[in-house]
Coordinates of C-alpha atoms in Angstrom, one line a residue:
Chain A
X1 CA -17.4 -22.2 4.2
X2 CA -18.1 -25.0 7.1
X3 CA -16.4 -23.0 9.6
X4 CA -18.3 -19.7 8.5
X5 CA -21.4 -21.7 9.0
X6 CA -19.9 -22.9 12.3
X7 CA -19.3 -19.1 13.6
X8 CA -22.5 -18.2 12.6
X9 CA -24.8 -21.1 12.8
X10 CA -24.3 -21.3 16.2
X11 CA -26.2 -18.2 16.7
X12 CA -28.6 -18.9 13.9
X13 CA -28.0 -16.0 12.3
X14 CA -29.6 -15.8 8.8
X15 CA -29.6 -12.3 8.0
X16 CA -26.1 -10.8 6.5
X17 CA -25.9 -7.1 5.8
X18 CA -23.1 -7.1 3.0
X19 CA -20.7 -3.9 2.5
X20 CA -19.0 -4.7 -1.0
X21 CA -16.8 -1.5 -0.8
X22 CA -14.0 -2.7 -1.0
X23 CA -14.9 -2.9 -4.9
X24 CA -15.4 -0.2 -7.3
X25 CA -18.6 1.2 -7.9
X26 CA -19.9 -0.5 -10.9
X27 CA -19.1 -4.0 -9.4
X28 CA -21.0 -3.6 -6.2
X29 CA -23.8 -5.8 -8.0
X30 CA -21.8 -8.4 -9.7
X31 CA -19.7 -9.1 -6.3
X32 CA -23.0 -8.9 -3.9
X33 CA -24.5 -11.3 -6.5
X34 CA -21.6 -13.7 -6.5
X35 CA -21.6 -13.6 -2.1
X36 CA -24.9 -14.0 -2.6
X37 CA -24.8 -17.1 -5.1
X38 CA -22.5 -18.7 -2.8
X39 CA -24.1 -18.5 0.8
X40 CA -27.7 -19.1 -0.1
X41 CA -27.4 -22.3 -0.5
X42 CA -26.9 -22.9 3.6
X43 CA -29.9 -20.7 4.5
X44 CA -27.9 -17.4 4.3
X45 CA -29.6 -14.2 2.9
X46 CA -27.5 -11.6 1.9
X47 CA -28.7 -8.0 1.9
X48 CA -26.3 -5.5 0.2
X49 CA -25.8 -2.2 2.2
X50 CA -26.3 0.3 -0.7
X51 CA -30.1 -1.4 -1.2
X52 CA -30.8 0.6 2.1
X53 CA -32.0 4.2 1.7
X54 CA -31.0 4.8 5.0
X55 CA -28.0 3.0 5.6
X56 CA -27.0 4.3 8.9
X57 CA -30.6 3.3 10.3
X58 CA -29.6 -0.6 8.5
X59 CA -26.4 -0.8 10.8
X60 CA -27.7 0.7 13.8
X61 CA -31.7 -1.6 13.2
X62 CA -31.5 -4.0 16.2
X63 CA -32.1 -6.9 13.2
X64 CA -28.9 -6.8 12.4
X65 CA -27.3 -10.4 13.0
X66 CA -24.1 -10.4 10.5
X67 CA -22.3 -8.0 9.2
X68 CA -20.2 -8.9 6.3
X69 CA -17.5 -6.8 4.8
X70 CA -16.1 -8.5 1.5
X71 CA -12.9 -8.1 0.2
X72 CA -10.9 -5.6 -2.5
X73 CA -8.8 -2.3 -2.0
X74 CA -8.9 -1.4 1.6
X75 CA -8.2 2.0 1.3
X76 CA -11.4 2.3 -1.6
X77 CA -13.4 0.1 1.5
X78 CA -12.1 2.6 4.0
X79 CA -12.7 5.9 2.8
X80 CA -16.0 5.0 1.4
X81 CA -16.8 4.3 4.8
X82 CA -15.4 7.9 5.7
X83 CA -17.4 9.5 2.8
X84 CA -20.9 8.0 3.7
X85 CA -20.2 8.7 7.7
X86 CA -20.5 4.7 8.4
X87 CA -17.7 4.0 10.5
X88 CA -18.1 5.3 13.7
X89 CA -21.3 3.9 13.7
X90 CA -19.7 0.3 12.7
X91 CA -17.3 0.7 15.1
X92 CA -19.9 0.7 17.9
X93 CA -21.3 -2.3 16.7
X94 CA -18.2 -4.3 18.9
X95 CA -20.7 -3.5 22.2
X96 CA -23.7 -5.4 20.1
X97 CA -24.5 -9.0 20.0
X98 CA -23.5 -9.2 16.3
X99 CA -21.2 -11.4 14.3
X100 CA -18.5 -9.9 12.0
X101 CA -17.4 -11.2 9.2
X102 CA -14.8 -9.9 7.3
X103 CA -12.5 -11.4 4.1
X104 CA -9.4 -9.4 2.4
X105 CA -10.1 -5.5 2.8
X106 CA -12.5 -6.6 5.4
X107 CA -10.1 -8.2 7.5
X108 CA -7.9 -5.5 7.4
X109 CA -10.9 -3.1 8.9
X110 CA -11.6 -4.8 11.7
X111 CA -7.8 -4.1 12.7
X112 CA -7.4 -0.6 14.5
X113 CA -5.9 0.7 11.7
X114 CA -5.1 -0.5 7.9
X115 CA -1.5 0.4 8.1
X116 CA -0.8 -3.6 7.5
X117 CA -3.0 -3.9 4.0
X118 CA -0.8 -5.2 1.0
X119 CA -3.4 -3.0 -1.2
X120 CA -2.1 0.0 -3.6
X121 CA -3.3 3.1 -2.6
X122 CA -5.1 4.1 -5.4
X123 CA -7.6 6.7 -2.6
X124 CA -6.2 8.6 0.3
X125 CA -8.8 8.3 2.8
X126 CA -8.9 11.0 5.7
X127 CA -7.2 8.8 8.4
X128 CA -6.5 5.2 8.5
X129 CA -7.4 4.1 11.4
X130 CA -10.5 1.4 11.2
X131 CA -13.2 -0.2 13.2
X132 CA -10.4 -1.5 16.3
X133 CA -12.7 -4.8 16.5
X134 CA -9.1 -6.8 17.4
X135 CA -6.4 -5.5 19.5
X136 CA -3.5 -6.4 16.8
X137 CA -2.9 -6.0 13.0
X138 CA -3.6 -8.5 10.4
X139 CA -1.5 -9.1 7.5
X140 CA -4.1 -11.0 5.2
X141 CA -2.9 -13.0 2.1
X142 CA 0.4 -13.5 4.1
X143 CA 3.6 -14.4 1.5
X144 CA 6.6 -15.9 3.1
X145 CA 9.8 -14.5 1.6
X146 CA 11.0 -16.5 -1.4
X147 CA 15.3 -16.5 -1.0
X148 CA 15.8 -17.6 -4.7
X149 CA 13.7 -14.7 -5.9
X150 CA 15.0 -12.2 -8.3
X151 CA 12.1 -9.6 -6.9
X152 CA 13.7 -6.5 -5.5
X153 CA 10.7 -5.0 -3.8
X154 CA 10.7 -5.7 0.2
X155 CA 9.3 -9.0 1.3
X156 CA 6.2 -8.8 3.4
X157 CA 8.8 -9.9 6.8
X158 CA 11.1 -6.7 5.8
X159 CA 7.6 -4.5 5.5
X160 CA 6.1 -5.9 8.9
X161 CA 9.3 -4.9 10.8
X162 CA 9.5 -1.6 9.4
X163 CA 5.3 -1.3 10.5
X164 CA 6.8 -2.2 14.3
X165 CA 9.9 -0.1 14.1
X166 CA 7.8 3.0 13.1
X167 CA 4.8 2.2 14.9
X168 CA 5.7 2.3 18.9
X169 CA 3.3 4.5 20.6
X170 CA 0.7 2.8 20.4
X171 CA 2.1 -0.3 19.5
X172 CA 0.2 -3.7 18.0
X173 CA 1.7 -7.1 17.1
X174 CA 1.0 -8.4 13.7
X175 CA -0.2 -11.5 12.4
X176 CA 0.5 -12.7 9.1
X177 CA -2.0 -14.8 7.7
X178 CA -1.2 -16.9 5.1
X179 CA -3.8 -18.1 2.7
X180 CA -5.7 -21.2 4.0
X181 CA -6.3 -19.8 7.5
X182 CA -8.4 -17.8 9.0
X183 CA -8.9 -16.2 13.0
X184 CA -12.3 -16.3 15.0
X185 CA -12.7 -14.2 17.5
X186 CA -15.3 -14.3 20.7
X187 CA -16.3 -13.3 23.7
X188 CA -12.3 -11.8 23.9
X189 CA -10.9 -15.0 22.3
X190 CA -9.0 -15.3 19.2
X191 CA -8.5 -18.3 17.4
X192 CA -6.0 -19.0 14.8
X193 CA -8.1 -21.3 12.5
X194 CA -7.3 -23.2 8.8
X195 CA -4.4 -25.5 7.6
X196 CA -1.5 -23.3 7.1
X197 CA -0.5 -21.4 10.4
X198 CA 0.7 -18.1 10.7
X199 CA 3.2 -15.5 11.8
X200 CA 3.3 -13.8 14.9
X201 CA 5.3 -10.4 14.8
X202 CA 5.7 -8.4 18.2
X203 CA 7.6 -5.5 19.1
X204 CA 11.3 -6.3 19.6
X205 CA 10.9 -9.9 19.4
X206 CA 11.7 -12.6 16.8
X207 CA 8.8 -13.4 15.0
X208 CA 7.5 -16.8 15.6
X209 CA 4.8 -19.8 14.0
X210 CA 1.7 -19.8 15.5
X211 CA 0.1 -23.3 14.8
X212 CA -3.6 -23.7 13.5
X213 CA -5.6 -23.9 17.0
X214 CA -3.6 -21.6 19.0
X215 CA -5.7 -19.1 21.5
X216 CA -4.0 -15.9 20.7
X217 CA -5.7 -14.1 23.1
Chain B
X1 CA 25.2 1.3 -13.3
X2 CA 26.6 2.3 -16.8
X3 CA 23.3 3.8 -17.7
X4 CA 23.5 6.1 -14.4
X5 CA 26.8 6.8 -15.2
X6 CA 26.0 7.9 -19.1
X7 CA 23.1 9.6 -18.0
X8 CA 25.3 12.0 -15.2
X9 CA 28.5 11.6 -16.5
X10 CA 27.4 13.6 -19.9
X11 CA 26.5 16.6 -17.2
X12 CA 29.9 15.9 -15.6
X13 CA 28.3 16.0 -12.4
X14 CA 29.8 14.2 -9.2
X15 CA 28.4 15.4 -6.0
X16 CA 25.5 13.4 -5.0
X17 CA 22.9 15.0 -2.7
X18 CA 21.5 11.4 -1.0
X19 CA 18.2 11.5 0.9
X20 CA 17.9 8.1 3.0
X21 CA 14.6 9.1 4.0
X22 CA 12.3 6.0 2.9
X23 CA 14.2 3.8 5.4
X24 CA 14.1 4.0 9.2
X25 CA 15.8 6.1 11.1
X26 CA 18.5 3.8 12.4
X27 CA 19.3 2.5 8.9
X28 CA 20.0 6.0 7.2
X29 CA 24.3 5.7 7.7
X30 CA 24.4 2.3 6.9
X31 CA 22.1 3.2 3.8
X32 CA 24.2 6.0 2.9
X33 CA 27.2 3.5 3.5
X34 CA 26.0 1.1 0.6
X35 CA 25.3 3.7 -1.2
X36 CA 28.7 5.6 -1.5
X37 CA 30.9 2.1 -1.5
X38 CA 28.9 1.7 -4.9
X39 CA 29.3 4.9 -6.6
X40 CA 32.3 6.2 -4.8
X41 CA 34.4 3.8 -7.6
X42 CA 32.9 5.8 -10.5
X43 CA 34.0 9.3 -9.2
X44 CA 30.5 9.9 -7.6
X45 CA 30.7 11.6 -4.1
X46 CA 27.7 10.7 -2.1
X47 CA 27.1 13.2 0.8
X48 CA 23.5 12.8 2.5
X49 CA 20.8 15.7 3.6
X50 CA 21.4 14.3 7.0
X51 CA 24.9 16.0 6.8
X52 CA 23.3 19.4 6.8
X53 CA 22.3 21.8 9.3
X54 CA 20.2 23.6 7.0
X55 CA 18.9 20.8 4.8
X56 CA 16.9 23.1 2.7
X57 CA 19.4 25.3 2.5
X58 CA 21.7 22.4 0.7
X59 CA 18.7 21.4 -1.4
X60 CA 18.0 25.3 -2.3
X61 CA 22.1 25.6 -3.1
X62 CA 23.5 26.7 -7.0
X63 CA 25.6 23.8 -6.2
X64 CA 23.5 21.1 -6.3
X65 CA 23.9 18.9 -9.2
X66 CA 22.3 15.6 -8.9
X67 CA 19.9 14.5 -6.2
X68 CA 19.4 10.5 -5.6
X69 CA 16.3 9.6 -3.7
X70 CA 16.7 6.0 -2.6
X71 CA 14.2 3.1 -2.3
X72 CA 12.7 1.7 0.8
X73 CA 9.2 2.6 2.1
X74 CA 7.3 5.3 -0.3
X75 CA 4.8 6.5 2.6
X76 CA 7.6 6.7 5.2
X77 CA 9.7 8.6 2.6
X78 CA 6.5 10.9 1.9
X79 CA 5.8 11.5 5.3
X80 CA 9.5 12.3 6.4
X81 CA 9.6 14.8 3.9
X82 CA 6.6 16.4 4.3
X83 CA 7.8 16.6 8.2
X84 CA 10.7 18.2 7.4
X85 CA 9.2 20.5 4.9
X86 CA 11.3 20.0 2.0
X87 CA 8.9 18.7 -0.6
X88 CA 7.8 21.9 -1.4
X89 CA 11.3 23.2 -1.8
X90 CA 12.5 19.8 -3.9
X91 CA 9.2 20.4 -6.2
X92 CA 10.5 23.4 -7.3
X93 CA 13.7 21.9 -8.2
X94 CA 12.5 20.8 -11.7
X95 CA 13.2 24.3 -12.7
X96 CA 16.6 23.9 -11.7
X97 CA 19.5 22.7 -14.1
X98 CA 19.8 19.4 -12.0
X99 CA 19.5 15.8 -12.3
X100 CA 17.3 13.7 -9.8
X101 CA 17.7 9.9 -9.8
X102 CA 15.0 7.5 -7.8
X103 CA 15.1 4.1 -7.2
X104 CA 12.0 2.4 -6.2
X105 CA 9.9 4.8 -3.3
X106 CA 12.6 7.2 -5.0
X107 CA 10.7 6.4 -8.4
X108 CA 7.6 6.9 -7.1
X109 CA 8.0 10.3 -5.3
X110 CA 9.0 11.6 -9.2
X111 CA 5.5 11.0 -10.1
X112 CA 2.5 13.1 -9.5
X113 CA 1.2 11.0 -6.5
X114 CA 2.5 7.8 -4.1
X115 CA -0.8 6.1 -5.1
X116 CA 0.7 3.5 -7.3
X117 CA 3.4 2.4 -5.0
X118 CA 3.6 -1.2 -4.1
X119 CA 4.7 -0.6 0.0
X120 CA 2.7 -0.9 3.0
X121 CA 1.1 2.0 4.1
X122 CA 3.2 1.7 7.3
X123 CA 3.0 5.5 8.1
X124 CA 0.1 8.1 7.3
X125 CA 1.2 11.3 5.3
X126 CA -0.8 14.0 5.1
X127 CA -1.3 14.1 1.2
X128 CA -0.1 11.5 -1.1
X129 CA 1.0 14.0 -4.0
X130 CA 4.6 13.5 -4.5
X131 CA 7.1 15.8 -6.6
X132 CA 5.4 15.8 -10.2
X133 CA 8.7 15.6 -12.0
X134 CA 7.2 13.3 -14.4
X135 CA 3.4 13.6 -16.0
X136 CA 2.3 10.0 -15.4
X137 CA 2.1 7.2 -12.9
X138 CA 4.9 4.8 -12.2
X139 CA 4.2 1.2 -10.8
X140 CA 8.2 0.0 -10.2
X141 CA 8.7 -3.9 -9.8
X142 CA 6.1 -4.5 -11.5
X143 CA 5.0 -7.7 -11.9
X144 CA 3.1 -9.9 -14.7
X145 CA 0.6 -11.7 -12.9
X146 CA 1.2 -15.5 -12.4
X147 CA -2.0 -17.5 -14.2
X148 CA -1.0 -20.6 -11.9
X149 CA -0.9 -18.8 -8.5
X150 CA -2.8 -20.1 -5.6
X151 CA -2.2 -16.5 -4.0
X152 CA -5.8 -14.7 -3.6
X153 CA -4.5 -11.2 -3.5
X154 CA -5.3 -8.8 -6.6
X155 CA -2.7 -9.6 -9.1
X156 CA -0.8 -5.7 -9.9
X157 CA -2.7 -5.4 -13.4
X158 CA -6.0 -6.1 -11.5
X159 CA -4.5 -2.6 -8.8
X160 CA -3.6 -0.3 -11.5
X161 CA -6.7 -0.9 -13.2
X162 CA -8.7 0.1 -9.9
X163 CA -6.6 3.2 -10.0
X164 CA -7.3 4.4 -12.9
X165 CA -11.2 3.6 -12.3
X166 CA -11.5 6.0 -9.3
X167 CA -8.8 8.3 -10.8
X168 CA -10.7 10.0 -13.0
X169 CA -10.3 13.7 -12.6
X170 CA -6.7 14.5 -13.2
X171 CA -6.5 10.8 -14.8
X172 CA -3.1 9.6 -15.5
X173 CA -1.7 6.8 -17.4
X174 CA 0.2 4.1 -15.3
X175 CA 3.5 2.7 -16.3
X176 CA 4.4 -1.0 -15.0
X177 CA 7.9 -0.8 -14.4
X178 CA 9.6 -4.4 -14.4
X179 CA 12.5 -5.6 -12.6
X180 CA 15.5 -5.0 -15.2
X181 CA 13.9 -1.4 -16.8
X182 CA 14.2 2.1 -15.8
X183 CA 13.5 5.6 -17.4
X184 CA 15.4 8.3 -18.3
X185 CA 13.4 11.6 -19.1
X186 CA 15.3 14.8 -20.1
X187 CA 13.9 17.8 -21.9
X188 CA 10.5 16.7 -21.7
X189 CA 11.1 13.1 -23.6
X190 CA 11.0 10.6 -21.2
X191 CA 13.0 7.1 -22.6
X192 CA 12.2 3.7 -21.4
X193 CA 15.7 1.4 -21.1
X194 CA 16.6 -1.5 -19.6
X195 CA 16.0 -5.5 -21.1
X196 CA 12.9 -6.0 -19.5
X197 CA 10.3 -4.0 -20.9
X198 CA 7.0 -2.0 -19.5
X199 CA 3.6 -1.9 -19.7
X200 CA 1.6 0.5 -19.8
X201 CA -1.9 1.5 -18.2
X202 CA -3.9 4.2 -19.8
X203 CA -7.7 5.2 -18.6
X204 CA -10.4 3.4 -20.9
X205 CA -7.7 1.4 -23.1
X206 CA -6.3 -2.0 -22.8
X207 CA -2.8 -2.3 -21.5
X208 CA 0.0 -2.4 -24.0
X209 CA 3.6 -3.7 -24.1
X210 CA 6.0 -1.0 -24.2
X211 CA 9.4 -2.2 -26.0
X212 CA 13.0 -0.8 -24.7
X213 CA 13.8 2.1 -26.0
X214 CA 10.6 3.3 -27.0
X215 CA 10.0 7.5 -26.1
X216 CA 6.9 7.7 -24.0
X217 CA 6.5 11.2 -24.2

């Protein structure tokens, strides 16, 4: 929560336009109302997309400070996106002075595709290729494999290879966040960010730590 | 083993049409390989599609007697399918006199669609209906979710429920699948075995344990 103030507070930006998406219909209240519970407290107003008649004109409104994208299914966040015609117009938010902030589902959208969610696929959208806000994949909620497990399905490692051996032209490294950190990104800098590190998966290489602090771009 | 066994042998059937197709390309021999040092004790001849020239033409033949879909990665096995257009021709096969055996994405592809597979959606197909052998949903490895987890993903119960939200119209039931069970479906009765149980998932209803043995249809 500190370093969300931190990214933000340094632009004091108060405003956040909230896409809860990523969440089934009926919920869209409950989860804007729980966001919105826990940032008012530090001076944050949260302003749910779907309270917009015009939701097009909220993203494109030169108000617009933050944009926050909770978490959920990404491929329910992604083609609701597709269905309401919002995306291109999010994606050229990345040439505006605006912060994004995205947890979950909504990290996975600012990747240039969703081909690195863990989510079930419960919709098909039309394609999945998202906003392109980051030039690599994130694999949020990052699991490292478990050797006395009696689990048969792939371990995330075994599905991030397979995502690079298939995935060559173009070709993006992966990061696998674990829980507990968390990447800022400005001005062409990423930060890794958080207590528990992540992994860094790249084309034909061995995959290697990064530490908390690391400039990955 | 012995249930796979019991549940060909009783057909007398020993040539094993193997598709490889939900692991990468360079794995598909040593797949197959596995495969046929594991079966090839129990009279089972495992000869894969890859064999064939004309792999529709081996999948179209009077001679086919079982076909074995192996696990790996459900879109990748979708999308190589539908790429080699022989989904069409392997839907058709539930008219045949012929046994089909899935494991894992090979589990999945019997269902109506891919969406309740667990695997990253690593390539993009372009539909996620799958073979509708069976009438319902499968979730394989499914797991029971872990009340003292720090892990912040959705727990499986928490994804299939989703599903069946936004899956209204066709709706289908979901069945969890753990680690330790399988099904056996023949002449329209479909037979949960195994030690470990099932739940299952059906629109509107709370889930319900599903004992070994039990006919779901």
């Amino acid at each position: 929560m500190h370093a969300l103030l931190g990214f933000l507070g340094a632009r004091t930006r108060k405003r956040v336009l909230f896409i809860p998406y990523a969440v089934v219909e009926e919920e869209y209240e409950n989860y804007t109302a729980i966001v919105s519970q826990a940032l008012k407290p530090f001076g944050l107003d949260i302003i749910p997309i779907y309270s917009f008649r015009n939701p097009l004109g909220a993203l494109r409104s030169p108000e617009l400070e933050v944009l926050f994208v909770g978490g959920g299914n990404t491929f329910l966040l992604l083609k609701t996106l597709q269905c309401k015609e919002l995306l291109q117009t999010m994606r050229d938010l990345r040439w505006r002075d605006m912060a994004y902030v995205g947890s979950s589902a909504g990290t996975n959208l600012a990747c240039p595709t969703i081909k690195t969610t863990n989510d079930m696929p419960i919709v098909w959208p039309s394609s999945l290729d998202a906003l392109n806000f980051l030039p690599f994949q994130i694999n949020p909620h990052y699991l490292d494999a478990d050797p006395g497990s009696t689990h048969r399905g792939e371990t995330r490692e075994k599905r991030i290879e397979e995502f690079l051996k298939v995935n060559k032209d173009p070709s993006y490294d992966v990061i696998g966040l674990r829980e507990g950190s968390w990447l800022t990104s400005e001005n062409d800098r990423a930060t890794l960010c958080g207590t528990t590190g992540a992994v860094l998966f790249k084309q034909g290489e061995k995959q290697r730590e990064l530490e908390n602090g690391v400039v990955i771009l």
